Amino acid sequence: MCGIVGIYLKNKKYNKQLGKLLTGMMNNMASRGPDSAGFAVYNKSSKFKYTVCLKENYDLKDLKKDLKNKLSNTKYKLIADHVVVESSSKPEKALPHIKKIKEIDLVGYGKSIEIFKQVGNPKDVVKKFSLDKFSGSHAIGHTRMATESAITTDGSHPYSTGEDECLVHNGSLSNHNNLRRTLIKNGIEFKSQNDTEVAAGYISNSLKNKTSLKETLTNGLKDLDGFYTFITGTQKGFAVLRDEIACKPAVIAETKDYVAIASEFQAMAHLPDVNKAEIYEPKPGVVYSWGS
Amino acid sequence: MSEIKKNLKGFSTFPHDTIAEIQRSAREGIYQIRGLGAKRKVPNFDDLVFLGASASRYPLEGYREKCNTSVVIGDRFAKKPITLDIPITIAGMSFGALGANAKDALGRGASAMGTSTTTGDGGMTPEERKSSKYLVYQLLPSRYGMNPDDLRKADAIEVVVGQGAKPGGGGMLLGQKINERVAKMRNLPEGIDQRSACRHPDWTGPDDLEIKIQELREITNWEKPIYVKVGAARAYYDTALAVKAGADVVVLDGMQGGTAATQDVFIEHVGIPTLGALREAVDSLKELNMHRKVQLIVSGGIRSGADVAKAIAMGADAVSIGSAAMIALNCNADMYPEDYEKLGTAAGYCHHCHTGRCPVGVATQDPELEKRLEPDLAGKRVKNYLATLTLELQTLARANGKSDVRNLEPEDLAALTVEAAAMARVPLAGTSWIPGHE
Amino acid sequence: MNFDLSKKTLSDVNAFLQKIDLKSNQRDFVIKNPLGNHALCAGLQDEIKVTIQGHVGYYCAGMNKNAHIIVEGNVGTGVAENMMSGIVHVKGNASQSAGATGHGGTLIIDGDASSRCGISMKGIDIIVKGSVGHMSAFMAQSGNLIILGDADEYLGDSIYEAKIYCLGKVQSLGADCIEKEMNEKEINHLSSILKAQNIKADPKKFKRYGSARSLYNFKIDNVSNY
């Protein structure tokens, strides 16, 4: 069980404050998700960005050495134990090289997205990655209370589901074990026993087969059993879906400057002009999206 | 005929009771609803034994060398934790499932031994509050009879996520037991079959449970210990989630736990035995560094002081009894044979709580039948039973060299079967082998 | 008397309001900056009036007895859950399970209520001027749910004796819930509730829904409803 948050800025004047705004939301969701946290910030670049997590005893020096001459026009940004590798090399070329390095985990990739996640109390995690210094157009975040799988970084959200796409989830699926086995046969890899990782695999498998995100999520209503509120991040914005029973919470606050979503209104109480915002809840079984 | 029968071979897959059940289904077109707990044999505390004293470990003298049995419950967050004189409590059973005399007797017996009783899926009665020294008030999905005044009158509050007999099922009470008083308390029409919700109406999941617990604490000024009760399903995760949701106490009810009425398939085929669930729950508490800080109360098939001692040795802080307490009241006693027969059963086989025709006046609202249970005498029986459990517990603890029953530990135990060794994580007697832990 | 939740703790404010000094003449209270706090004004028990200026979280006015609580904003899950008596008035929208298991009193929501409005209600009166979400009045035992707007799917699923009056469209009815007669007795009953809260709506235009009572005792022919 968890806390999920998202914010999409309609007005560019807030782009520099994106990280600060998200930090306030994540801190407020720490008590319903104390085990680990993660966030995805979207900040458009002309090059591709590959976010990786360095494992123990492997540092930026080693990464630079291992990727030398493999990727073109490369710049490296180190934030705690994550590195954002910026390169003009396209994913088809870059990903095989990156995946070959056993001492790192690929957390996310795309032209906008940067994903950071870690075990620990959300308040510590956002501080560790200096989330308040980030800027961008939109972001989603997650605070985790582990239910049926271990508390590890592999078990943390957001999960990358494709280029510039990711998923966070509040709820509990009930048929993820069978679904995982089916997806493995389709070539999807899994690193944890986490149910959300299965939903992410389901989404990326469907997107790979050229199905739209909206259709994928709508199909998910049939294929994914259990309780969920999903937020999927996309290059242009984000989408929200609640299952048909809709027991897990979700509140949306919309002003002329932004759209924010969170598990509890409390997470949004500090956002600018929120007392004048239109506040509503997404209906069950309906895909809502902004920015696309 | 008996000559022929001597040489006949029956069916293991379709024994007599299975044949009878299939034919009953064919006649009635509905699942079998009954009371009490799982009838089939599962690995349980009988499969564990204590090592006792030896040349390396010395026993305590009975009587003179004291063996403490008291336990403090709920000191994690509550301003007013409860100190029980004995680590045995009476589990939640509703007024409605049981009659008023039965609830009264349980209160008297428990109070005489300095321990608590628990309300059930029907709310708190004034008689129960009066006769119980410590009363735990349940918050169930149905919220029958729930109100803030009773919340404040309680000594502790138990949020019920599930129970061992039916993890995932709601309360059930058939029309024959919904008389005027019960109907009024539950806000239902008299004589109808009660349908119950299986999830809470205003929260789902431990993240929202945390907020619900906060509300209960705000209403009661943070005074009362908050328990979270789960049926034995994924005890390892459920215990961790209860801790993260802010519970003071975890109550774990194994599959052998009873109910007043539910489908037989639910009782027999959902939930895992208390033995396995208990070890998972203790592991979880230890990993979170919460063992003995968040107390663990275990129920489901506790029968003797040996069961109590073994549960505590495995890491529980206390146990709870339901079916056993009813049996002390006279459930399945060898009396009124004609009335058992009228129900189609016999003493020792009866599970007919759901009918409201309890021959011994325990699980009934019928005033004529209730006369067979006199609260004062029945209360004394409950007290005697609890006292016996306590003496047995102390005997075993002393034999293992403990001056406090809470010093019993898993290393004091050995297992008699491979299943019990694996489930309890205790070596098979005479070996150092624990299956799965080479 | 004013409280500011950006300066005082939730527990301090709640504790004060739960046990006011009845000898003082202070009966009117205002709470500023609720900031989405949970369980605000839960467990009140005196005839006092509290105005909350802003949006609140879950379980606002939970288990309310006697108090008159006004929320000038939106409320989270379970507003006035298990209310016993008194009035709770939400000027904005309500989230899920509004008035859940309420035993008495009146809950008024000026905006919309989300899913499960009035779930398992046990005597409370709930008036929603906007619309209600799916599964509203699920297992509703007694009391009145009055909806001036529309109702989403499965209204009154598994309902007992509670009454539902709806002015707008009902997307679908739940198990054992059927449309019932709006005769003179019912019109007068609804009219008195609306008048008591000064709500201008024509009782004659409402439709009434309630239990078909076919699930009261198990019959094998109803098995599809389970």
Coordinates of C-alpha atoms in Angstrom, one line a residue, chain A residues 32 244-247 249 264-266 269 275 279 281 283-284, chain C residues 35-38 55 58 74 93 95-96 114-116 134 152:
Chain A
R32 CA 1.3 6.0 4.2
E244 CA -13.9 -0.5 -11.4
I245 CA -14.4 -1.1 -7.6
A246 CA -12.3 2.0 -6.8
C247 CA -11.5 1.5 -3.1
P249 CA -8.2 6.8 -3.1
E264 CA -4.9 12.4 -0.1
F265 CA -5.8 16.0 -0.5
Q266 CA -3.3 16.7 2.3
A269 CA -2.7 21.5 0.5
N275 CA -7.9 26.6 -2.2
I279 CA -11.1 19.5 -6.8
E281 CA -12.0 12.5 -8.0
K283 CA -14.3 8.0 -11.8
P284 CA -13.6 4.2 -11.7
Chain C
L35 CA -4.7 21.8 5.4
G36 CA -6.4 18.5 4.6
N37 CA -5.9 17.1 8.2
H38 CA -7.6 13.8 9.0
H55 CA -10.5 21.5 2.8
Y58 CA -10.5 11.7 5.9
N74 CA -14.2 19.6 0.3
N93 CA -17.6 17.9 -2.6
S95 CA -15.1 11.8 -1.2
Q96 CA -15.9 8.1 -0.8
S114 CA -18.2 10.1 -4.6
S115 CA -18.7 6.3 -4.5
R116 CA -20.3 4.4 -1.6
H134 CA -21.3 4.1 -7.7
D152 CA -23.9 6.2 -10.7

